[in-house]
Amino acid sequence: METILFLAHTETDGSLGKSALEALNAAKSLAAVLPGSNLISGLVGGDVQTAANQIAGCASARFLGVVGPDFASSRYSTDIVAVEALARAAAATIVIAPGTARWNRVLAGAAQRLGGRIDTHATGTTAADDQPGITRWYYRQRMEAVVQRTRRPWFILLDPGCGEPWTGAAGQVQVELVSPALTDANRRTTVTGLRAPSADQQTIRPDARLLFVAGAGWTKTQPDGKPHPKEAEQLILGFLAQSKASLGSTKSLVDLSGEGQAVLKFMTHLNQVGQTGSTPRHPKGLSTCCHGEEPHTVGWRFINERRAVNLNPNCSWAQGKADVLYVADAFAVMRKVNALLAEKA
Amino acid sequence: MPIPYQIVVCGSVVPDPLQTLEPITTPAGPALKNELMLPAVLDPWAGHALFEAANLAKQHPGSKVWLVSVGPKAKLQQVMMTVAQKVPFELIALDGPASGFAESAEIAAALAGAIQAIPGLDQSRLFVFGGWESASRGAGTTMQMVGELLGITDQFQGVDQLTVRPDGSFQALERVEGGKHQVSACSALPALLGWATGNLPEPPNNPQVGMLNMRTVMPALQRAKPVKVANDGVAFASVSLPKQRRATKIVKDLSPDAIAQEIVEWIGKE
Ligand SMILES: Cc1cc2nc3c(=O)[nH]c(=O)nc-3n(C[C@H](O)[C@H](O)[C@H](O)COP(=O)(O)OP(=O)(O)OC[C@H]3O[C@@H](n4cnc5c(N)ncnc54)[C@H](O)[C@@H]3O)c2cc1C
């Protein structure tokens, strides 16, 4: 018997994002399979009425909210107060929340404050013999575990993109407001804004169907004895513009950019995929001029279909990591790919 | 007057990423096969935190950097041989597991206890740094709990940039969704920062720094108190390696044009 709190924050427009709806679906499913359990929704934001109405049909026993200008921004010192108040008001034994940057920052602290425990980057929930459990990866996506806990409250953050979002009827909901007290000490941090690359430099697109990964090969000396960084830049940006793919990189390539060499200027550490980079989720991935070494490919765990273009038939992609390895010059291939995409457009 | 900061960095060791890892079951829970034989490195994001700390300390005379590590003593010693040559710090070692399966709440309690025991800690000059995630547990939970236990409620995660001001305030850039950064200003210390990659390259080895550090590193390792992790209330129902190895088709004899054609068709398919 668990009291499951679905915990979400609003987006800037006051609605719930896709990852929140995915977490709601997971929370509902878990409540359905654990006998005697009930579901409560807890929402945080400047205003949560729109969000609550959006999920009116989710069969939540209660809708709790912490609202106000102080709770509009993504800030540890106020978010922790909100989360603690909601978990207490709900008497939650399990808290299921989307693994957004905002919740990743604060929920471990909240678990500590409430004497509970936390698992982040969960990829799913399980319920064997009426015992709730989660699946998550260890050692940078190298091994997968099923974890169960007896300690409560148990906070579970689900990685975005692992499940289907909840869909259902909107309606009119009565939100029970919870009003935790704040002091000046909670307001020492001010969120002043977001810094984003200009639109044409915005190469990270989490919702793209394709991840396009560039490796250090793009900057290396080519068969004609010279490097061609300018053309590499044009080919990559040209492909991104036409395909709307998200851009990933190897560590070697972003490190080169950091050292100020004449390389691809639009590449930053945020593009890096792998052991010390990200593990994005996309249905397809195309790797070019990249060797496919283990510390890089652990970042490909959640890319379903994988193809690679490399001059070297013995590059690591050939060792059971890609579905198809094209042994070819990526400059020649991508020139033609871009031409074909332009024809299609 | 520049502020002489006190910067406490939490960070431990992880298996070298080039190693093949295999899980095994032990009476104490899951572990890695031959764990103590695997070569180790400083946990990468904690490493960035350490290098950022050293850089900040260098620009603010009188500042001091501590590195607080929970790990098997022998592994810590091995990794310190190289890390101690990079930047100046004082090591505080705790002899315990560096396993990804060790409960982060218990590790956090050990780290917080060690930090509280540092003589002369001054909250108004204190930054607590760590990696935003480890390469072992990969959870990004330990530092927040350390902060809570120390009463630090200005916390930032996925930090790529820190700009300090002479009045003790600072600005932090944190990674958020979609390749963006959230910009925050904080009016006073103490604060806790979980670093992402930051902007600094790995410092080259400097034998002089190594010699200086080693004077405190070796005694710290000898003094290292044991930390027991009970993994209270956690059960691992299974730990397994992903099974599928792909049957890679190696295409050698197609022209670039034909390959391009195939790729475009593949991308276009739902
Ligand atoms: C602690 C640690 C963490 C790490 N974390 C990461 C990480 O998060 N992400 C990561 O990526 N790496 C990581 N690495 C580094 C990793 O081990 C590799 O060094 C790196 O991924 C190699 O990058 P690369 O394939 O771009 O470069 P290279 O190994 O230099 O390979 C370049 C490739 O380009 C090919 N090439 C050149 N020209 C062409 C052409 N015209 N057409 C087609 N192919 C061409 C070459 O055949 C070659 O295979 C990490 C390493 C360590 C030690």
mmCIF file of N, CA, C and O and ligand atoms in Angstrom, chain A residues 140 213-223 249-256 272-278 287-300 308-317 326-333, chain B residues 14-18 41-45 135 202, ligand 1:
data_model
loop_
_atom_site.group_PDB
_atom_site.id
_atom_site.type_symbol
_atom_site.label_atom_id
_atom_site.label_comp_id
_atom_site.label_asym_id
_atom_site.label_seq_id
_atom_site.Cartn_x
_atom_site.Cartn_y
_atom_site.Cartn_z
ATOM 1 N N ARG A 140 27.882 4.583 -16.106
ATOM 2 C CA ARG A 140 27.637 5.255 -17.376
ATOM 3 C C ARG A 140 27.044 4.295 -18.404
ATOM 4 O O ARG A 140 27.671 4.019 -19.437
ATOM 5 N N VAL A 213 26.508 12.604 -35.262
ATOM 6 C CA VAL A 213 27.700 12.789 -34.437
ATOM 7 C C VAL A 213 28.923 13.007 -35.313
ATOM 8 O O VAL A 213 29.169 12.274 -36.272
ATOM 9 N N ALA A 214 29.667 14.056 -34.994
ATOM 10 C CA ALA A 214 30.906 14.362 -35.702
ATOM 11 C C ALA A 214 32.085 14.011 -34.800
ATOM 12 O O ALA A 214 32.070 14.292 -33.611
ATOM 13 N N GLY A 215 33.105 13.389 -35.380
ATOM 14 C CA GLY A 215 34.307 13.064 -34.630
ATOM 15 C C GLY A 215 35.484 13.904 -35.077
ATOM 16 O O GLY A 215 35.377 14.713 -36.009
ATOM 17 N N ALA A 216 36.601 13.688 -34.408
ATOM 18 C CA ALA A 216 37.800 14.492 -34.666
ATOM 19 C C ALA A 216 38.310 14.318 -36.090
ATOM 20 O O ALA A 216 39.049 15.171 -36.602
ATOM 21 N N GLY A 217 37.915 13.228 -36.747
ATOM 22 C CA GLY A 217 38.340 12.998 -38.128
ATOM 23 C C GLY A 217 38.033 14.166 -39.052
ATOM 24 O O GLY A 217 38.768 14.434 -40.001
ATOM 25 N N TRP A 218 36.951 14.901 -38.766
ATOM 26 C CA TRP A 218 36.575 16.050 -39.603
ATOM 27 C C TRP A 218 37.670 17.108 -39.636
ATOM 28 O O TRP A 218 37.704 17.958 -40.513
ATOM 29 N N THR A 219 38.532 17.122 -38.635
ATOM 30 C CA THR A 219 39.562 18.176 -38.565
ATOM 31 C C THR A 219 40.939 17.627 -38.924
ATOM 32 O O THR A 219 41.918 18.374 -38.916
ATOM 33 N N LYS A 220 41.005 16.330 -39.213
ATOM 34 C CA LYS A 220 42.320 15.709 -39.452
ATOM 35 C C LYS A 220 42.776 15.904 -40.893
ATOM 36 O O LYS A 220 41.983 16.195 -41.788
ATOM 37 N N THR A 221 44.071 15.694 -41.083
ATOM 38 C CA THR A 221 44.644 15.751 -42.422
ATOM 39 C C THR A 221 43.971 14.707 -43.302
ATOM 40 O O THR A 221 43.828 13.555 -42.910
ATOM 41 N N GLN A 222 43.515 15.135 -44.455
ATOM 42 C CA GLN A 222 42.780 14.248 -45.351
ATOM 43 C C GLN A 222 43.722 13.676 -46.430
ATOM 44 O O GLN A 222 44.880 14.093 -46.515
ATOM 45 N N PRO A 223 43.237 12.724 -47.221
ATOM 46 C CA PRO A 223 44.104 12.059 -48.203
ATOM 47 C C PRO A 223 44.914 13.027 -49.084
ATOM 48 O O PRO A 223 46.000 12.677 -49.556
ATOM 49 N N SER A 249 28.970 15.158 -30.530
ATOM 50 C CA SER A 249 30.393 15.231 -30.832
ATOM 51 C C SER A 249 31.143 14.219 -29.988
ATOM 52 O O SER A 249 30.653 13.761 -28.960
ATOM 53 N N THR A 250 32.350 13.890 -30.413
ATOM 54 C CA THR A 250 33.227 13.104 -29.548
ATOM 55 C C THR A 250 33.968 14.063 -28.617
ATOM 56 O O THR A 250 34.005 15.273 -28.843
ATOM 57 N N LYS A 251 34.557 13.498 -27.596
ATOM 58 C CA LYS A 251 35.338 14.304 -26.657
ATOM 59 C C LYS A 251 36.542 14.920 -27.364
ATOM 60 O O LYS A 251 36.868 16.083 -27.168
ATOM 61 N N SER A 252 37.181 14.118 -28.210
ATOM 62 C CA SER A 252 38.376 14.628 -28.892
ATOM 63 C C SER A 252 38.063 15.903 -29.654
ATOM 64 O O SER A 252 38.825 16.867 -29.613
ATOM 65 N N LEU A 253 36.935 15.926 -30.325
ATOM 66 C CA LEU A 253 36.608 17.100 -31.140
ATOM 67 C C LEU A 253 36.286 18.323 -30.276
ATOM 68 O O LEU A 253 36.774 19.419 -30.562
ATOM 69 N N VAL A 254 35.514 18.153 -29.212
ATOM 70 C CA VAL A 254 35.216 19.343 -28.383
ATOM 71 C C VAL A 254 36.462 19.809 -27.639
ATOM 72 O O VAL A 254 36.650 21.001 -27.433
ATOM 73 N N ASP A 255 37.329 18.874 -27.272
ATOM 74 C CA ASP A 255 38.565 19.291 -26.598
ATOM 75 C C ASP A 255 39.418 20.147 -27.538
ATOM 76 O O ASP A 255 40.008 21.139 -27.122
ATOM 77 N N LEU A 256 39.445 19.774 -28.811
ATOM 78 C CA LEU A 256 40.192 20.577 -29.791
ATOM 79 C C LEU A 256 39.636 21.989 -29.849
ATOM 80 O O LEU A 256 40.380 22.966 -29.868
ATOM 81 N N GLN A 272 28.950 17.068 -26.453
ATOM 82 C CA GLN A 272 29.702 15.822 -26.260
ATOM 83 C C GLN A 272 28.835 14.653 -25.802
ATOM 84 O O GLN A 272 28.093 14.752 -24.840
ATOM 85 N N VAL A 273 28.997 13.540 -26.508
ATOM 86 C CA VAL A 273 28.262 12.311 -26.191
ATOM 87 C C VAL A 273 29.247 11.314 -25.601
ATOM 88 O O VAL A 273 30.354 11.172 -26.128
ATOM 89 N N GLY A 274 28.878 10.650 -24.519
ATOM 90 C CA GLY A 274 29.739 9.582 -24.010
ATOM 91 C C GLY A 274 29.947 9.591 -22.515
ATOM 92 O O GLY A 274 29.188 10.203 -21.767
ATOM 93 N N GLN A 275 30.999 8.923 -22.127
ATOM 94 C CA GLN A 275 31.352 8.729 -20.716
ATOM 95 C C GLN A 275 31.274 10.022 -19.923
ATOM 96 O O GLN A 275 30.707 10.076 -18.835
ATOM 97 N N THR A 276 31.876 11.073 -20.446
ATOM 98 C CA THR A 276 31.860 12.351 -19.732
ATOM 99 C C THR A 276 30.997 13.371 -20.474
ATOM 100 O O THR A 276 31.135 14.566 -20.282
ATOM 101 N N GLY A 277 30.129 12.871 -21.315
ATOM 102 C CA GLY A 277 29.200 13.744 -22.025
ATOM 103 C C GLY A 277 27.789 13.283 -21.737
ATOM 104 O O GLY A 277 27.502 12.805 -20.643
ATOM 105 N N SER A 278 26.921 13.399 -22.721
ATOM 106 C CA SER A 278 25.525 13.048 -22.488
ATOM 107 C C SER A 278 25.191 11.690 -23.078
ATOM 108 O O SER A 278 25.988 11.096 -23.802
ATOM 109 N N SER A 287 27.001 8.383 -37.206
ATOM 110 C CA SER A 287 28.300 8.816 -36.711
ATOM 111 C C SER A 287 29.249 9.014 -37.889
ATOM 112 O O SER A 287 29.306 8.176 -38.786
ATOM 113 N N THR A 288 29.969 10.118 -37.897
ATOM 114 C CA THR A 288 30.888 10.388 -39.010
ATOM 115 C C THR A 288 32.263 10.773 -38.467
ATOM 116 O O THR A 288 32.365 11.555 -37.516
ATOM 117 N N CYS A 289 33.300 10.236 -39.070
ATOM 118 C CA CYS A 289 34.683 10.575 -38.703
ATOM 119 C C CYS A 289 34.935 10.371 -37.214
ATOM 120 O O CYS A 289 35.637 11.175 -36.584
ATOM 121 N N CYS A 290 34.351 9.352 -36.678
ATOM 122 C CA CYS A 290 34.485 9.094 -35.250
ATOM 123 C C CYS A 290 34.822 7.626 -35.084
ATOM 124 O O CYS A 290 34.244 6.766 -35.731
ATOM 125 N N HIS A 291 35.746 7.372 -34.200
ATOM 126 C CA HIS A 291 36.351 6.062 -34.074
ATOM 127 C C HIS A 291 35.467 5.059 -33.328
ATOM 128 O O HIS A 291 35.627 3.853 -33.464
ATOM 129 N N GLY A 292 34.526 5.554 -32.535
ATOM 130 C CA GLY A 292 33.595 4.646 -31.857
ATOM 131 C C GLY A 292 34.210 3.895 -30.692
ATOM 132 O O GLY A 292 33.860 2.753 -30.413
ATOM 133 N N GLU A 293 35.096 4.556 -30.000
ATOM 134 C CA GLU A 293 35.748 3.915 -28.850
ATOM 135 C C GLU A 293 34.762 3.808 -27.673
ATOM 136 O O GLU A 293 33.850 4.618 -27.546
ATOM 137 N N GLU A 294 35.008 2.851 -26.780
ATOM 138 C CA GLU A 294 34.071 2.568 -25.685
ATOM 139 C C GLU A 294 33.618 3.820 -24.904
ATOM 140 O O GLU A 294 32.417 4.012 -24.684
ATOM 141 N N PRO A 295 34.555 4.692 -24.441
ATOM 142 C CA PRO A 295 34.086 5.854 -23.657
ATOM 143 C C PRO A 295 33.157 6.760 -24.459
ATOM 144 O O PRO A 295 32.414 7.539 -23.895
ATOM 145 N N HIS A 296 33.210 6.651 -25.788
ATOM 146 C CA HIS A 296 32.266 7.413 -26.599
ATOM 147 C C HIS A 296 30.953 6.661 -26.750
ATOM 148 O O HIS A 296 29.877 7.221 -26.541
ATOM 149 N N THR A 297 31.032 5.375 -27.067
ATOM 150 C CA THR A 297 29.796 4.655 -27.422
ATOM 151 C C THR A 297 28.895 4.353 -26.226
ATOM 152 O O THR A 297 27.722 4.072 -26.431
ATOM 153 N N VAL A 298 29.389 4.436 -24.997
ATOM 154 C CA VAL A 298 28.459 4.268 -23.873
ATOM 155 C C VAL A 298 27.380 5.358 -23.923
ATOM 156 O O VAL A 298 26.279 5.165 -23.423
ATOM 157 N N GLY A 299 27.688 6.459 -24.565
ATOM 158 C CA GLY A 299 26.697 7.533 -24.721
ATOM 159 C C GLY A 299 25.645 7.215 -25.776
ATOM 160 O O GLY A 299 24.672 7.939 -25.921
ATOM 161 N N TRP A 300 25.836 6.141 -26.519
ATOM 162 C CA TRP A 300 24.880 5.740 -27.569
ATOM 163 C C TRP A 300 23.894 4.703 -27.057
ATOM 164 O O TRP A 300 23.155 4.120 -27.842
ATOM 165 N N ALA A 308 27.397 4.308 -39.185
ATOM 166 C CA ALA A 308 28.637 5.066 -39.061
ATOM 167 C C ALA A 308 29.344 5.142 -40.404
ATOM 168 O O ALA A 308 29.238 4.221 -41.225
ATOM 169 N N VAL A 309 30.044 6.252 -40.627
ATOM 170 C CA VAL A 309 30.880 6.407 -41.818
ATOM 171 C C VAL A 309 32.305 6.646 -41.340
ATOM 172 O O VAL A 309 32.570 7.611 -40.610
ATOM 173 N N ASN A 310 33.209 5.762 -41.730
ATOM 174 C CA ASN A 310 34.606 5.912 -41.312
ATOM 175 C C ASN A 310 35.508 5.350 -42.400
ATOM 176 O O ASN A 310 35.167 4.369 -43.054
ATOM 177 N N LEU A 311 36.646 5.976 -42.601
ATOM 178 C CA LEU A 311 37.606 5.491 -43.606
ATOM 179 C C LEU A 311 38.211 4.153 -43.192
ATOM 180 O O LEU A 311 38.692 3.397 -44.029
ATOM 181 N N ASN A 312 38.190 3.892 -41.911
ATOM 182 C CA ASN A 312 38.885 2.724 -41.384
ATOM 183 C C ASN A 312 37.912 1.563 -41.125
ATOM 184 O O ASN A 312 37.066 1.665 -40.241
ATOM 185 N N PRO A 313 38.047 0.460 -41.881
ATOM 186 C CA PRO A 313 37.116 -0.666 -41.691
ATOM 187 C C PRO A 313 37.279 -1.342 -40.332
ATOM 188 O O PRO A 313 36.401 -2.078 -39.886
ATOM 189 N N ASN A 314 38.391 -1.079 -39.660
ATOM 190 C CA ASN A 314 38.633 -1.703 -38.349
ATOM 191 C C ASN A 314 38.322 -0.769 -37.186
ATOM 192 O O ASN A 314 38.674 -1.054 -36.044
ATOM 193 N N CYS A 315 37.691 0.367 -37.456
ATOM 194 C CA CYS A 315 37.374 1.278 -36.354
ATOM 195 C C CYS A 315 36.406 0.564 -35.406
ATOM 196 O O CYS A 315 35.749 -0.396 -35.779
ATOM 197 N N SER A 316 36.321 1.064 -34.194
ATOM 198 C CA SER A 316 35.597 0.306 -33.157
ATOM 199 C C SER A 316 34.116 0.114 -33.452
ATOM 200 O O SER A 316 33.479 -0.753 -32.867
ATOM 201 N N TRP A 317 33.542 0.949 -34.325
ATOM 202 C CA TRP A 317 32.121 0.752 -34.672
ATOM 203 C C TRP A 317 31.893 -0.631 -35.269
ATOM 204 O O TRP A 317 30.799 -1.174 -35.188
ATOM 205 N N TYR A 326 29.743 2.151 -42.929
ATOM 206 C CA TYR A 326 30.140 2.445 -44.302
ATOM 207 C C TYR A 326 31.607 2.828 -44.294
ATOM 208 O O TYR A 326 32.002 3.797 -43.623
ATOM 209 N N VAL A 327 32.414 2.087 -45.033
ATOM 210 C CA VAL A 327 33.834 2.416 -45.121
ATOM 211 C C VAL A 327 33.984 3.390 -46.276
ATOM 212 O O VAL A 327 33.933 2.998 -47.452
ATOM 213 N N ALA A 328 34.095 4.662 -45.948
ATOM 214 C CA ALA A 328 34.110 5.690 -46.991
ATOM 215 C C ALA A 328 34.567 7.023 -46.414
ATOM 216 O O ALA A 328 34.669 7.184 -45.196
ATOM 217 N N ASP A 329 34.820 7.956 -47.334
ATOM 218 C CA ASP A 329 35.220 9.307 -46.951
ATOM 219 C C ASP A 329 33.957 10.109 -46.604
ATOM 220 O O ASP A 329 33.100 10.334 -47.466
ATOM 221 N N ALA A 330 33.863 10.528 -45.357
ATOM 222 C CA ALA A 330 32.652 11.227 -44.903
ATOM 223 C C ALA A 330 32.450 12.545 -45.644
ATOM 224 O O ALA A 330 31.318 12.998 -45.823
ATOM 225 N N PHE A 331 33.533 13.186 -46.073
ATOM 226 C CA PHE A 331 33.384 14.436 -46.844
ATOM 227 C C PHE A 331 32.599 14.145 -48.120
ATOM 228 O O PHE A 331 31.629 14.843 -48.453
ATOM 229 N N ALA A 332 33.018 13.090 -48.842
ATOM 230 C CA ALA A 332 32.364 12.755 -50.114
ATOM 231 C C ALA A 332 30.917 12.331 -49.872
ATOM 232 O O ALA A 332 29.999 12.760 -50.586
ATOM 233 N N VAL A 333 30.709 11.516 -48.839
ATOM 234 C CA VAL A 333 29.363 11.011 -48.577
ATOM 235 C C VAL A 333 28.425 12.155 -48.188
ATOM 236 O O VAL A 333 27.325 12.288 -48.723
ATOM 237 N N VAL B 14 37.077 6.202 -10.037
ATOM 238 C CA VAL B 14 36.205 5.301 -10.808
ATOM 239 C C VAL B 14 37.103 4.431 -11.681
ATOM 240 O O VAL B 14 38.250 4.797 -11.950
ATOM 241 N N PRO B 15 36.587 3.295 -12.150
ATOM 242 C CA PRO B 15 37.406 2.469 -13.030
ATOM 243 C C PRO B 15 37.734 3.226 -14.322
ATOM 244 O O PRO B 15 36.893 3.980 -14.821
ATOM 245 N N ASP B 16 38.917 3.045 -14.824
ATOM 246 C CA ASP B 16 39.311 3.634 -16.097
ATOM 247 C C ASP B 16 38.247 3.295 -17.141
ATOM 248 O O ASP B 16 37.864 2.134 -17.293
ATOM 249 N N PRO B 17 37.736 4.314 -17.866
ATOM 250 C CA PRO B 17 36.618 4.056 -18.779
ATOM 251 C C PRO B 17 36.954 3.090 -19.916
ATOM 252 O O PRO B 17 36.051 2.574 -20.574
ATOM 253 N N LEU B 18 38.218 2.860 -20.168
ATOM 254 C CA LEU B 18 38.559 1.930 -21.247
ATOM 255 C C LEU B 18 38.436 0.475 -20.810
ATOM 256 O O LEU B 18 38.524 -0.440 -21.624
ATOM 257 N N VAL B 41 40.809 5.966 -12.247
ATOM 258 C CA VAL B 41 41.116 7.376 -12.532
ATOM 259 C C VAL B 41 40.274 8.242 -11.598
ATOM 260 O O VAL B 41 39.314 7.755 -10.995
ATOM 261 N N LEU B 42 40.649 9.521 -11.514
ATOM 262 C CA LEU B 42 39.812 10.458 -10.755
ATOM 263 C C LEU B 42 38.480 10.587 -11.499
ATOM 264 O O LEU B 42 38.463 10.741 -12.719
ATOM 265 N N ASP B 43 37.395 10.515 -10.778
ATOM 266 C CA ASP B 43 36.064 10.629 -11.372
ATOM 267 C C ASP B 43 36.015 11.920 -12.220
ATOM 268 O O ASP B 43 36.273 13.009 -11.704
ATOM 269 N N PRO B 44 35.718 11.799 -13.527
ATOM 270 C CA PRO B 44 35.943 12.945 -14.423
ATOM 271 C C PRO B 44 35.284 14.264 -14.015
ATOM 272 O O PRO B 44 35.949 15.295 -13.991
ATOM 273 N N TRP B 45 33.980 14.248 -13.684
ATOM 274 C CA TRP B 45 33.354 15.547 -13.373
ATOM 275 C C TRP B 45 33.861 16.098 -12.032
ATOM 276 O O TRP B 45 33.966 17.320 -11.861
ATOM 277 N N ALA B 135 30.890 8.878 -12.487
ATOM 278 C CA ALA B 135 30.914 7.918 -13.592
ATOM 279 C C ALA B 135 30.643 6.509 -13.075
ATOM 280 O O ALA B 135 30.734 5.547 -13.813
ATOM 281 N N GLU B 202 42.616 19.967 -18.753
ATOM 282 C CA GLU B 202 43.271 19.282 -17.640
ATOM 283 C C GLU B 202 44.680 19.854 -17.472
ATOM 284 O O GLU B 202 45.439 19.929 -18.429
HETATM 285 C C1 LIG C 1 38.116 9.474 -18.683
HETATM 286 C C2 LIG C 1 37.767 9.500 -20.145
HETATM 287 C C3 LIG C 1 36.496 9.900 -20.525
HETATM 288 C C4 LIG C 1 36.160 9.969 -21.866
HETATM 289 N N1 LIG C 1 34.903 10.394 -22.186
HETATM 290 C C5 LIG C 1 34.566 10.490 -23.488
HETATM 291 C C6 LIG C 1 33.278 10.970 -23.872
HETATM 292 O O1 LIG C 1 32.429 11.308 -23.050
HETATM 293 N N2 LIG C 1 33.003 11.061 -25.178
HETATM 294 C C7 LIG C 1 33.917 10.730 -26.151
HETATM 295 O O2 LIG C 1 33.596 10.858 -27.319
HETATM 296 N N3 LIG C 1 35.138 10.294 -25.809
HETATM 297 C C8 LIG C 1 35.491 10.162 -24.518
HETATM 298 N N4 LIG C 1 36.756 9.754 -24.201
HETATM 299 C C9 LIG C 1 37.757 9.670 -25.297
HETATM 300 C C10 LIG C 1 37.671 8.423 -26.143
HETATM 301 O O3 LIG C 1 38.400 7.403 -25.501
HETATM 302 C C11 LIG C 1 38.270 8.672 -27.548
HETATM 303 O O4 LIG C 1 39.572 9.178 -27.413
HETATM 304 C C12 LIG C 1 37.476 9.647 -28.408
HETATM 305 O O5 LIG C 1 36.115 9.320 -28.410
HETATM 306 C C13 LIG C 1 37.988 9.594 -29.829
HETATM 307 O O6 LIG C 1 37.368 10.608 -30.589
HETATM 308 P P1 LIG C 1 37.281 10.545 -32.159
HETATM 309 O O7 LIG C 1 36.721 9.245 -32.587
HETATM 310 O O8 LIG C 1 36.582 11.775 -32.616
HETATM 311 O O9 LIG C 1 38.799 10.729 -32.638
HETATM 312 P P2 LIG C 1 39.852 9.721 -33.217
HETATM 313 O O10 LIG C 1 40.058 8.567 -32.332
HETATM 314 O O11 LIG C 1 41.010 10.572 -33.573
HETATM 315 O O12 LIG C 1 39.175 9.159 -34.525
HETATM 316 C C14 LIG C 1 38.982 9.915 -35.695
HETATM 317 C C15 LIG C 1 38.381 8.985 -36.719
HETATM 318 O O13 LIG C 1 38.060 9.717 -37.898
HETATM 319 C C16 LIG C 1 38.260 8.862 -39.006
HETATM 320 N N5 LIG C 1 38.370 9.727 -40.183
HETATM 321 C C17 LIG C 1 39.314 10.659 -40.469
HETATM 322 N N6 LIG C 1 39.037 11.246 -41.659
HETATM 323 C C18 LIG C 1 37.905 10.685 -42.136
HETATM 324 C C19 LIG C 1 37.116 10.864 -43.297
HETATM 325 N N7 LIG C 1 37.446 11.751 -44.241
HETATM 326 N N8 LIG C 1 36.010 10.113 -43.431
HETATM 327 C C20 LIG C 1 35.672 9.194 -42.510
HETATM 328 N N9 LIG C 1 36.367 8.974 -41.391
HETATM 329 C C21 LIG C 1 37.478 9.717 -41.213
HETATM 330 C C22 LIG C 1 39.514 8.086 -38.645
HETATM 331 O O14 LIG C 1 39.557 6.870 -39.366
HETATM 332 C C23 LIG C 1 39.312 7.857 -37.147
HETATM 333 O O15 LIG C 1 38.672 6.630 -36.890
HETATM 334 C C24 LIG C 1 37.107 9.639 -22.875
HETATM 335 C C25 LIG C 1 38.370 9.211 -22.488
HETATM 336 C C26 LIG C 1 38.713 9.133 -21.155
HETATM 337 C C27 LIG C 1 40.085 8.678 -20.797
#
